[in-house]
Coordinates of C-alpha atoms in Angstrom, one line a residue:
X1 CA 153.9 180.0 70.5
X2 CA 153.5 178.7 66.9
X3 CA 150.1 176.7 65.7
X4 CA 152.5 174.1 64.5
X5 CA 154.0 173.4 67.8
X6 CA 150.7 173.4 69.5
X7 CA 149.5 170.8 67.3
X8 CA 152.6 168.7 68.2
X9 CA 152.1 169.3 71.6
X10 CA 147.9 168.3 71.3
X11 CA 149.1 164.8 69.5
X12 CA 151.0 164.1 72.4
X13 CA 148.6 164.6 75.1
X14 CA 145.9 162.7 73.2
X15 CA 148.4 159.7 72.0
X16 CA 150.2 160.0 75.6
X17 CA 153.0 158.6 73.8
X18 CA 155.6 160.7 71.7
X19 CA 156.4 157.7 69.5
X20 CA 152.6 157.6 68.5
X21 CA 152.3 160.9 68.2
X22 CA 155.0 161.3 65.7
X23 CA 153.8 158.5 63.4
X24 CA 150.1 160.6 63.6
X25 CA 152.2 163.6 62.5
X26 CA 154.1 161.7 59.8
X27 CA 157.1 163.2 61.5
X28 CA 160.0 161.2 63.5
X29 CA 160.4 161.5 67.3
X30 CA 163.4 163.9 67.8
X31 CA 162.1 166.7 66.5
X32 CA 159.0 166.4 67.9
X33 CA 160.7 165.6 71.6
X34 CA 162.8 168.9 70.6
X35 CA 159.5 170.9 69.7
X36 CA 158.0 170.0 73.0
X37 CA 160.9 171.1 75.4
X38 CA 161.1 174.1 73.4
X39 CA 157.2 174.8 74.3
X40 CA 157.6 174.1 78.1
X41 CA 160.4 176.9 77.9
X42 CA 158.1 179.5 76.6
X43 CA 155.5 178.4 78.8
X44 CA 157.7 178.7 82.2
X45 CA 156.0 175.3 83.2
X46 CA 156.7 171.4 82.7
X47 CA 153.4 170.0 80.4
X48 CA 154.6 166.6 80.1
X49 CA 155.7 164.3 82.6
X50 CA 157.6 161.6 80.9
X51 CA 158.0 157.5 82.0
X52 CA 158.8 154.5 79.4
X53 CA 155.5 153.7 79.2
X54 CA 154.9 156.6 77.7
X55 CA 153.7 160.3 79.2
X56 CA 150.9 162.2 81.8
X57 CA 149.9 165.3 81.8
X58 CA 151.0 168.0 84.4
X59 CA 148.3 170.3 85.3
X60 CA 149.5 173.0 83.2
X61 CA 149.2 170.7 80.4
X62 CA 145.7 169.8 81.0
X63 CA 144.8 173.4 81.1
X64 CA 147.1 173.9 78.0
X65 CA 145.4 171.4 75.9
X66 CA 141.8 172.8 76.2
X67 CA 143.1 176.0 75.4
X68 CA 145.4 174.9 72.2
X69 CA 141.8 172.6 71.0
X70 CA 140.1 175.8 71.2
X71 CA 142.3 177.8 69.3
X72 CA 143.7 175.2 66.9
X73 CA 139.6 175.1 66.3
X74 CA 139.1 179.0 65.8
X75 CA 142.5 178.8 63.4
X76 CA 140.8 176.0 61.3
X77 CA 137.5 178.0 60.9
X78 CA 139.6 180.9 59.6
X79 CA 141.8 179.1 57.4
X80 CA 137.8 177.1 55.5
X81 CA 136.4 180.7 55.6
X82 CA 139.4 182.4 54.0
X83 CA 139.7 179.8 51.2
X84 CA 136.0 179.4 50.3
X85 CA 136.5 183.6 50.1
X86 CA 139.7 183.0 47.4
X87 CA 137.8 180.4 45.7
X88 CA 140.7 177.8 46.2
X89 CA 139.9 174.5 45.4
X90 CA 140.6 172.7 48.4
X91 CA 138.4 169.5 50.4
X92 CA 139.0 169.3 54.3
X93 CA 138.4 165.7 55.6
X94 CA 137.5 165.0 58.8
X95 CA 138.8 161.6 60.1
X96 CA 137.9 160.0 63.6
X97 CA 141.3 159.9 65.3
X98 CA 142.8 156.7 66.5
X99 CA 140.3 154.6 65.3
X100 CA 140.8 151.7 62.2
X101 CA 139.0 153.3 59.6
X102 CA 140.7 151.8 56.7
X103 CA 141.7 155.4 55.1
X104 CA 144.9 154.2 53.1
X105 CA 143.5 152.8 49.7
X106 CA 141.0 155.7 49.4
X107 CA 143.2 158.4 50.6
X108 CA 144.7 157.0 47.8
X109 CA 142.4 156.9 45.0
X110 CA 140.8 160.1 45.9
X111 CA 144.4 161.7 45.1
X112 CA 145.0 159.9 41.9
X113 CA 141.5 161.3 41.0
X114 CA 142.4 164.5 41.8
X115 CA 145.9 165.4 41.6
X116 CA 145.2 169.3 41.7
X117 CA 143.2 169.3 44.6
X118 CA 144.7 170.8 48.1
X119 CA 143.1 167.8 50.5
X120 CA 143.6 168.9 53.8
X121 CA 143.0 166.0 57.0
X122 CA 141.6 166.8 60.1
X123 CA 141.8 164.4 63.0
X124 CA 139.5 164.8 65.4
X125 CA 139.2 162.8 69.1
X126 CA 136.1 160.1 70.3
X127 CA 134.1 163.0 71.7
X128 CA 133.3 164.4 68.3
X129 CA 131.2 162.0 65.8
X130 CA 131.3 164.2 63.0
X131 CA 134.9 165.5 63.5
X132 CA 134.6 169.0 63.0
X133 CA 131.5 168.9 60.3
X134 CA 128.4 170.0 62.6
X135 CA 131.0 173.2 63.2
X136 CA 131.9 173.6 60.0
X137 CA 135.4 172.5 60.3
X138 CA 135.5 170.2 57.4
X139 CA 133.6 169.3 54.5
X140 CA 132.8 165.4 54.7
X141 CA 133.5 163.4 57.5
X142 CA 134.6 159.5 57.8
X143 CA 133.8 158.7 61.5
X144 CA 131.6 155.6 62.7
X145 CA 127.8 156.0 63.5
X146 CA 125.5 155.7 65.6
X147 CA 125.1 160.1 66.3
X148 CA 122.7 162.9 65.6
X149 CA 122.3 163.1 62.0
X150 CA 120.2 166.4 62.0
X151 CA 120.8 168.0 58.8
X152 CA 123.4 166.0 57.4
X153 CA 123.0 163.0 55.1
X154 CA 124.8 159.7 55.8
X155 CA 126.8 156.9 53.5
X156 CA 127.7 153.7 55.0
X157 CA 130.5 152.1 54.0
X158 CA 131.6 148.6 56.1
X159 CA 130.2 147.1 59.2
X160 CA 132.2 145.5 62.4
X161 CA 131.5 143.5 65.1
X162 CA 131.7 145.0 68.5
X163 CA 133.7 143.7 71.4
X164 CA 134.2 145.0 75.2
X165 CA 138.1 145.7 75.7
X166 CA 139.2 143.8 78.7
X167 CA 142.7 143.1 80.5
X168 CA 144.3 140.1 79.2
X169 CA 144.2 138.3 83.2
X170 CA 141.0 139.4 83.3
X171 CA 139.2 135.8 83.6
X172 CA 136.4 137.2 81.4
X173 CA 139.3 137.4 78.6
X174 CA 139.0 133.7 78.5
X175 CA 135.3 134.0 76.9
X176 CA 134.5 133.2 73.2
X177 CA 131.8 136.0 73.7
X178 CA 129.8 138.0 76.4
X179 CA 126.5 139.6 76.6
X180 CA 126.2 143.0 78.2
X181 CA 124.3 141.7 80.8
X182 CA 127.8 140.1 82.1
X183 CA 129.4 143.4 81.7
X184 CA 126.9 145.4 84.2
X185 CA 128.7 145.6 87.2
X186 CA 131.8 146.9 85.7
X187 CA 133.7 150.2 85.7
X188 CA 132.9 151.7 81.8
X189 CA 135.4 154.0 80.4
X190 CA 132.9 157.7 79.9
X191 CA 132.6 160.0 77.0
X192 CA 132.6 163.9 78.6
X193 CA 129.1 165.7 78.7
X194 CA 128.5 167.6 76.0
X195 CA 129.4 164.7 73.8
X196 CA 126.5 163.7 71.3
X197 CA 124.2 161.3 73.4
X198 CA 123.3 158.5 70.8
X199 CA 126.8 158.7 70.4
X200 CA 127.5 158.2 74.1
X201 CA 124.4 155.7 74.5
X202 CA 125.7 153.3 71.9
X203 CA 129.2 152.7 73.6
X204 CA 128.0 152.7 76.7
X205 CA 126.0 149.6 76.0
X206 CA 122.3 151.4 75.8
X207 CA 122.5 152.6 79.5
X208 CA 124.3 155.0 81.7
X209 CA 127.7 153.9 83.0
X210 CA 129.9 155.0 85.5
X211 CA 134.3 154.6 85.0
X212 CA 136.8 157.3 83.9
X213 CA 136.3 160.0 81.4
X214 CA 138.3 159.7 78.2
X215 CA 138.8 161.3 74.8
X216 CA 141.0 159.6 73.4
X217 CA 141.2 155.8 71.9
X218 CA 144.6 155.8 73.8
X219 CA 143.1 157.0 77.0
X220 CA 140.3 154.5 76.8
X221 CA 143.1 151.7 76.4
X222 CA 144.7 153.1 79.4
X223 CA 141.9 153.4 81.2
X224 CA 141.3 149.6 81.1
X225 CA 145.1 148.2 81.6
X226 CA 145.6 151.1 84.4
X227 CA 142.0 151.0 86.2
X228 CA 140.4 147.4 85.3
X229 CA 137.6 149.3 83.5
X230 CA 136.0 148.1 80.5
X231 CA 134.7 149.5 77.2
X232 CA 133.6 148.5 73.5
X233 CA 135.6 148.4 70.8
X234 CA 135.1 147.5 66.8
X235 CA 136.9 144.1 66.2
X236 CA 139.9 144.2 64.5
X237 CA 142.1 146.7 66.4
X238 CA 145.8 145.8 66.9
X239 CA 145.8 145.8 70.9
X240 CA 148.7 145.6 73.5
X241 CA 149.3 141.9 74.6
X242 CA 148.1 143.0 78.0
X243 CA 144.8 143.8 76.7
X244 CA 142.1 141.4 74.8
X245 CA 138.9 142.3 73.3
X246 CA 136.0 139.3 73.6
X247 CA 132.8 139.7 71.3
X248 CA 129.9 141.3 72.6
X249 CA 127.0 139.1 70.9
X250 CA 123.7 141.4 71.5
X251 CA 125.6 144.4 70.7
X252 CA 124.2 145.7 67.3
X253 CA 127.5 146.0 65.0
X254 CA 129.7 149.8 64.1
X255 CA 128.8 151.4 61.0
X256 CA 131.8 153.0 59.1
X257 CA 130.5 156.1 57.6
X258 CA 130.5 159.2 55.1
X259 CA 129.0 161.8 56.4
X260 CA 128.5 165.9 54.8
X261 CA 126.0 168.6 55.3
X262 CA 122.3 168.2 53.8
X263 CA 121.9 169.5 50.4
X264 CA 125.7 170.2 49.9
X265 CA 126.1 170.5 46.3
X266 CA 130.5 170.7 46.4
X267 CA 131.6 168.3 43.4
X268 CA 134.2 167.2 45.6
X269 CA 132.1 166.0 47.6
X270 CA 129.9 163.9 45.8
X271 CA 133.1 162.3 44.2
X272 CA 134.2 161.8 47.3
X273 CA 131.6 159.4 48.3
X274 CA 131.4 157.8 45.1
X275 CA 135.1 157.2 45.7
X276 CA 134.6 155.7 49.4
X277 CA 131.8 153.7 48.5
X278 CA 133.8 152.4 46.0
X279 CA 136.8 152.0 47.6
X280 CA 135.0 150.0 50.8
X281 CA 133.6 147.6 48.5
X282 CA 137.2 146.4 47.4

């Protein structure tokens, strides 16, 4: 059982979609259909159960998936600690999966700037703010606020709107914009405990919720067209046409960020920043 293939197999279950997941992995489908099968045989079990609309996890998979987080994790904590040790000069990003962060022009620059440089991405799902950093998985982080920023110092970068994700024959889909107030008696799709509470507070609308737990943006989008619950969103996201978002107007707006580790004096870092700031300003 390869790291590789249980990365493949962890884009899957959070995308629930193999055609998703292969774009994530900058890959094309077959292989990754092919690298999947092949895990199930080693495992003895079916992980995946597969429909046009996309896949469900078995209950092997479920299981599976916690396990490959936790040691695709440990594997990533080696592979920083082993480096920093050889003194190669590599930066690891952490990147807020799923989410429209606007990465491509500065993933850009930041290359052109430093054309020597091993830049390694980590994508990380909803239930981590700081994807991977307050571990010590990555180096900087570009993730949305609000969380806890204990320790680490913060950059913002753009603001958006915020919107509650509805189904398209929802009648509130007809609205030109919603308070939360009109939102109170709904179904909200749930971060998992453990997950950072300002964090948790701020999507929830400011007060505890009750609806479906989800990790993923994929699985709150399901969560919606499959169960009728709702959720905020940023404004802006490309969304199924059987799904609308309406604009929430007392909601406070989404903070893109640039977040690393208090008093972290790594060069790459700093140009980092100076590179996203500049880059968000275009």
């Amino acid at each position: 059982m390869e790291l590789r293939t249980l990365r493949y197999f962890v884009a899957v279950a959070e995308e629930l979609h193999f055609g998703r997941a292969a774009t994530r992995l900058h890959m094309s489908q077959p292989p990754l259909s092919r690298a999947i099968k092949q895990l199930e045989a080693d495992v003895g079990a079916l992980l995946l159960v597969r429909s046009p609309a996309g896949v469900t996890l078995t209950p092997v998979g479920t299981v599976l998936l916690d396990e490959a987080r936790a040691l695709l994790d440990q594997a990533d904590r080696v592979r920083v600690r082993v480096s920093a040790a050889a003194g190669v000069a590599t930066i690891t990003i952490g990147i807020l999966g799923g989410t429209d962060l606007g990465v491509a022009r500065l993933a850009a620059d930041f290359s052109h700037h430093h054309p020597g440089i091993d830049i390694r991405v980590r994508d990380t799902d909803l239930t981590d703010p700081t994807c991977g950093l307050s571990a010590g998985l990555v180096d900087v982080a570009l993730t949305r606020a609000p969380f806890d920023v204990t320790a680490l110092t913060v950059r913002a970068l753009r603001t958006d709107p915020v919107g509650v994700v509805l189904r398209a024959d929802d009648p509130l889909a007809r609205r030109d914009g919603l308070l939360l107030a009109e939102l109170s008696d709904r179904r909200w799709f749930q971060f998992p405990q453990g997950t950072d509470p300002i964090w948790r507070s701020y999507w929830n609308g400011g007060r505890p919720r009750e609806g479906p737990v989800v990790r993923t943006v994929q699985e709150c989008l399901q969560a919606v067209l499959w169960n009728g619950t709702v959720g905020l969103a940023p404004l802006g996201h490309d969304l199924p046409a059987e799904l609308a978002v309406v604009p929430v107007t007392d909601m406070p707006p989404s903070r893109v960020v640039a977040v690393w580790n208090e008093g972290d004096t790594n060069p790459l870092i700093r140009s980092f920043i100076e590179i996203a700031t500049s880059a968000y300003r275009r």
